[in-house]
């Protein structure tokens, strides 16, 4: 028996009608898109990139360039345990993105 696993409360699609289903490519955000690129290299068409940013509310972990790269690798959608940026651009790309919401600042590590 496989337990049911669902997204944490508060995560919602950028566009209410968007849906996504597929094999999960898990990734933890550590301030660099390099971990996403590694996960995307393993992607099969229709896979879903699931990003854990520890639910941080002081930065966004994904923007339009990362989603554009994901689309090029055949990723069907992204689910973020965190925030996104570039909302208008993401909607225009047409790939389902689910997150806690929008935050304009990307990660900054000193």
mmCIF file of C-alpha atoms in Angstrom:
data_model
loop_
_atom_site.group_PDB
_atom_site.id
_atom_site.type_symbol
_atom_site.label_atom_id
_atom_site.label_comp_id
_atom_site.label_asym_id
_atom_site.label_seq_id
_atom_site.Cartn_x
_atom_site.Cartn_y
_atom_site.Cartn_z
ATOM 1 C CA UNK A 1 0.000 0.000 0.000
ATOM 2 C CA UNK A 2 1.330 3.418 -0.978
ATOM 3 C CA UNK A 3 0.503 6.289 1.401
ATOM 4 C CA UNK A 4 -1.160 9.351 -0.079
ATOM 5 C CA UNK A 5 1.275 12.278 -0.310
ATOM 6 C CA UNK A 6 -0.021 15.763 -1.067
ATOM 7 C CA UNK A 7 1.388 19.279 -1.184
ATOM 8 C CA UNK A 8 1.517 21.282 2.059
ATOM 9 C CA UNK A 9 -1.396 23.576 2.817
ATOM 10 C CA UNK A 10 -1.159 26.984 1.167
ATOM 11 C CA UNK A 11 0.448 25.903 -2.095
ATOM 12 C CA UNK A 12 -1.692 26.946 -5.053
ATOM 13 C CA UNK A 13 -1.402 27.261 -8.845
ATOM 14 C CA UNK A 14 -0.476 30.540 -10.517
ATOM 15 C CA UNK A 15 -3.509 30.050 -12.757
ATOM 16 C CA UNK A 16 -6.470 28.390 -10.994
ATOM 17 C CA UNK A 17 -7.288 26.079 -13.934
ATOM 18 C CA UNK A 18 -3.766 24.620 -14.109
ATOM 19 C CA UNK A 19 -3.246 20.982 -13.168
ATOM 20 C CA UNK A 20 -0.193 18.748 -13.257
ATOM 21 C CA UNK A 21 0.521 15.076 -12.639
ATOM 22 C CA UNK A 22 3.588 12.996 -13.307
ATOM 23 C CA UNK A 23 6.663 11.337 -11.912
ATOM 24 C CA UNK A 24 8.312 13.520 -9.259
ATOM 25 C CA UNK A 25 11.825 14.930 -9.543
ATOM 26 C CA UNK A 26 12.586 16.094 -5.989
ATOM 27 C CA UNK A 27 15.063 18.908 -5.375
ATOM 28 C CA UNK A 28 16.103 21.028 -2.391
ATOM 29 C CA UNK A 29 16.898 24.666 -3.057
ATOM 30 C CA UNK A 30 20.225 25.781 -1.610
ATOM 31 C CA UNK A 31 20.547 29.232 -3.178
ATOM 32 C CA UNK A 32 21.591 28.055 -6.627
ATOM 33 C CA UNK A 33 19.739 26.697 -9.643
ATOM 34 C CA UNK A 34 22.484 24.100 -10.085
ATOM 35 C CA UNK A 35 20.463 21.581 -8.058
ATOM 36 C CA UNK A 36 17.488 22.158 -10.384
ATOM 37 C CA UNK A 37 19.638 21.641 -13.456
ATOM 38 C CA UNK A 38 20.910 18.336 -12.061
ATOM 39 C CA UNK A 39 17.339 17.169 -11.450
ATOM 40 C CA UNK A 40 16.213 18.340 -14.902
ATOM 41 C CA UNK A 41 18.963 16.328 -16.592
ATOM 42 C CA UNK A 42 17.210 13.219 -15.254
ATOM 43 C CA UNK A 43 13.782 14.354 -16.478
ATOM 44 C CA UNK A 44 11.607 12.294 -18.738
ATOM 45 C CA UNK A 45 8.870 14.054 -20.694
ATOM 46 C CA UNK A 46 5.983 14.745 -18.321
ATOM 47 C CA UNK A 47 7.975 14.697 -15.076
ATOM 48 C CA UNK A 48 7.182 17.243 -12.348
ATOM 49 C CA UNK A 49 9.962 19.163 -10.581
ATOM 50 C CA UNK A 50 9.165 19.442 -6.857
ATOM 51 C CA UNK A 51 11.340 22.025 -5.099
ATOM 52 C CA UNK A 52 11.732 22.217 -1.322
ATOM 53 C CA UNK A 53 12.807 25.704 -0.249
ATOM 54 C CA UNK A 54 11.882 24.997 3.385
ATOM 55 C CA UNK A 55 8.817 27.196 2.934
ATOM 56 C CA UNK A 56 10.983 30.313 3.187
ATOM 57 C CA UNK A 57 9.077 33.570 2.899
ATOM 58 C CA UNK A 58 12.107 35.880 2.541
ATOM 59 C CA UNK A 59 13.084 34.841 -0.994
ATOM 60 C CA UNK A 60 11.795 33.287 -4.164
ATOM 61 C CA UNK A 61 13.469 30.156 -5.459
ATOM 62 C CA UNK A 62 12.199 29.970 -9.050
ATOM 63 C CA UNK A 63 11.710 32.529 -11.808
ATOM 64 C CA UNK A 64 11.051 32.600 -15.520
ATOM 65 C CA UNK A 65 14.521 31.450 -16.603
ATOM 66 C CA UNK A 66 14.381 28.314 -14.441
ATOM 67 C CA UNK A 67 10.903 27.457 -15.719
ATOM 68 C CA UNK A 68 11.994 28.074 -19.305
ATOM 69 C CA UNK A 69 14.908 25.672 -18.758
ATOM 70 C CA UNK A 70 12.548 23.120 -17.197
ATOM 71 C CA UNK A 71 10.282 23.329 -20.243
ATOM 72 C CA UNK A 72 13.269 22.703 -22.522
ATOM 73 C CA UNK A 73 14.013 19.493 -20.575
ATOM 74 C CA UNK A 74 10.400 18.298 -20.945
ATOM 75 C CA UNK A 75 9.279 19.011 -17.377
ATOM 76 C CA UNK A 76 5.465 19.191 -17.212
ATOM 77 C CA UNK A 77 5.219 21.484 -14.182
ATOM 78 C CA UNK A 78 6.807 22.711 -10.966
ATOM 79 C CA UNK A 79 5.586 22.477 -7.383
ATOM 80 C CA UNK A 80 7.412 24.748 -4.939
ATOM 81 C CA UNK A 81 7.492 24.600 -1.176
ATOM 82 C CA UNK A 82 8.405 28.250 -1.358
ATOM 83 C CA UNK A 83 7.780 31.335 -3.480
ATOM 84 C CA UNK A 84 8.189 32.172 -7.167
ATOM 85 C CA UNK A 85 8.981 35.431 -8.997
ATOM 86 C CA UNK A 86 8.242 36.754 -12.515
ATOM 87 C CA UNK A 87 4.545 35.867 -12.282
ATOM 88 C CA UNK A 88 3.449 37.388 -15.607
ATOM 89 C CA UNK A 89 6.282 35.692 -17.472
ATOM 90 C CA UNK A 90 5.545 32.330 -15.822
ATOM 91 C CA UNK A 91 1.880 32.521 -16.795
ATOM 92 C CA UNK A 92 2.940 33.317 -20.360
ATOM 93 C CA UNK A 93 5.152 30.224 -20.503
ATOM 94 C CA UNK A 94 2.096 28.029 -19.949
ATOM 95 C CA UNK A 95 3.763 25.513 -17.626
ATOM 96 C CA UNK A 96 1.868 24.778 -14.410
ATOM 97 C CA UNK A 97 3.637 26.310 -11.402
ATOM 98 C CA UNK A 98 2.364 25.846 -7.861
ATOM 99 C CA UNK A 99 3.792 27.830 -4.931
ATOM 100 C CA UNK A 100 2.973 29.755 -1.759
ATOM 101 C CA UNK A 101 2.864 32.941 -3.842
ATOM 102 C CA UNK A 102 5.025 35.597 -5.445
ATOM 103 C CA UNK A 103 8.056 37.296 -3.899
ATOM 104 C CA UNK A 104 10.178 39.550 -6.128
ATOM 105 C CA UNK A 105 13.600 38.958 -4.572
ATOM 106 C CA UNK A 106 15.613 35.898 -5.493
ATOM 107 C CA UNK A 107 17.991 34.082 -3.154
ATOM 108 C CA UNK A 108 20.965 35.934 -1.784
ATOM 109 C CA UNK A 109 23.761 34.114 -0.030
ATOM 110 C CA UNK A 110 26.761 35.830 1.527
#
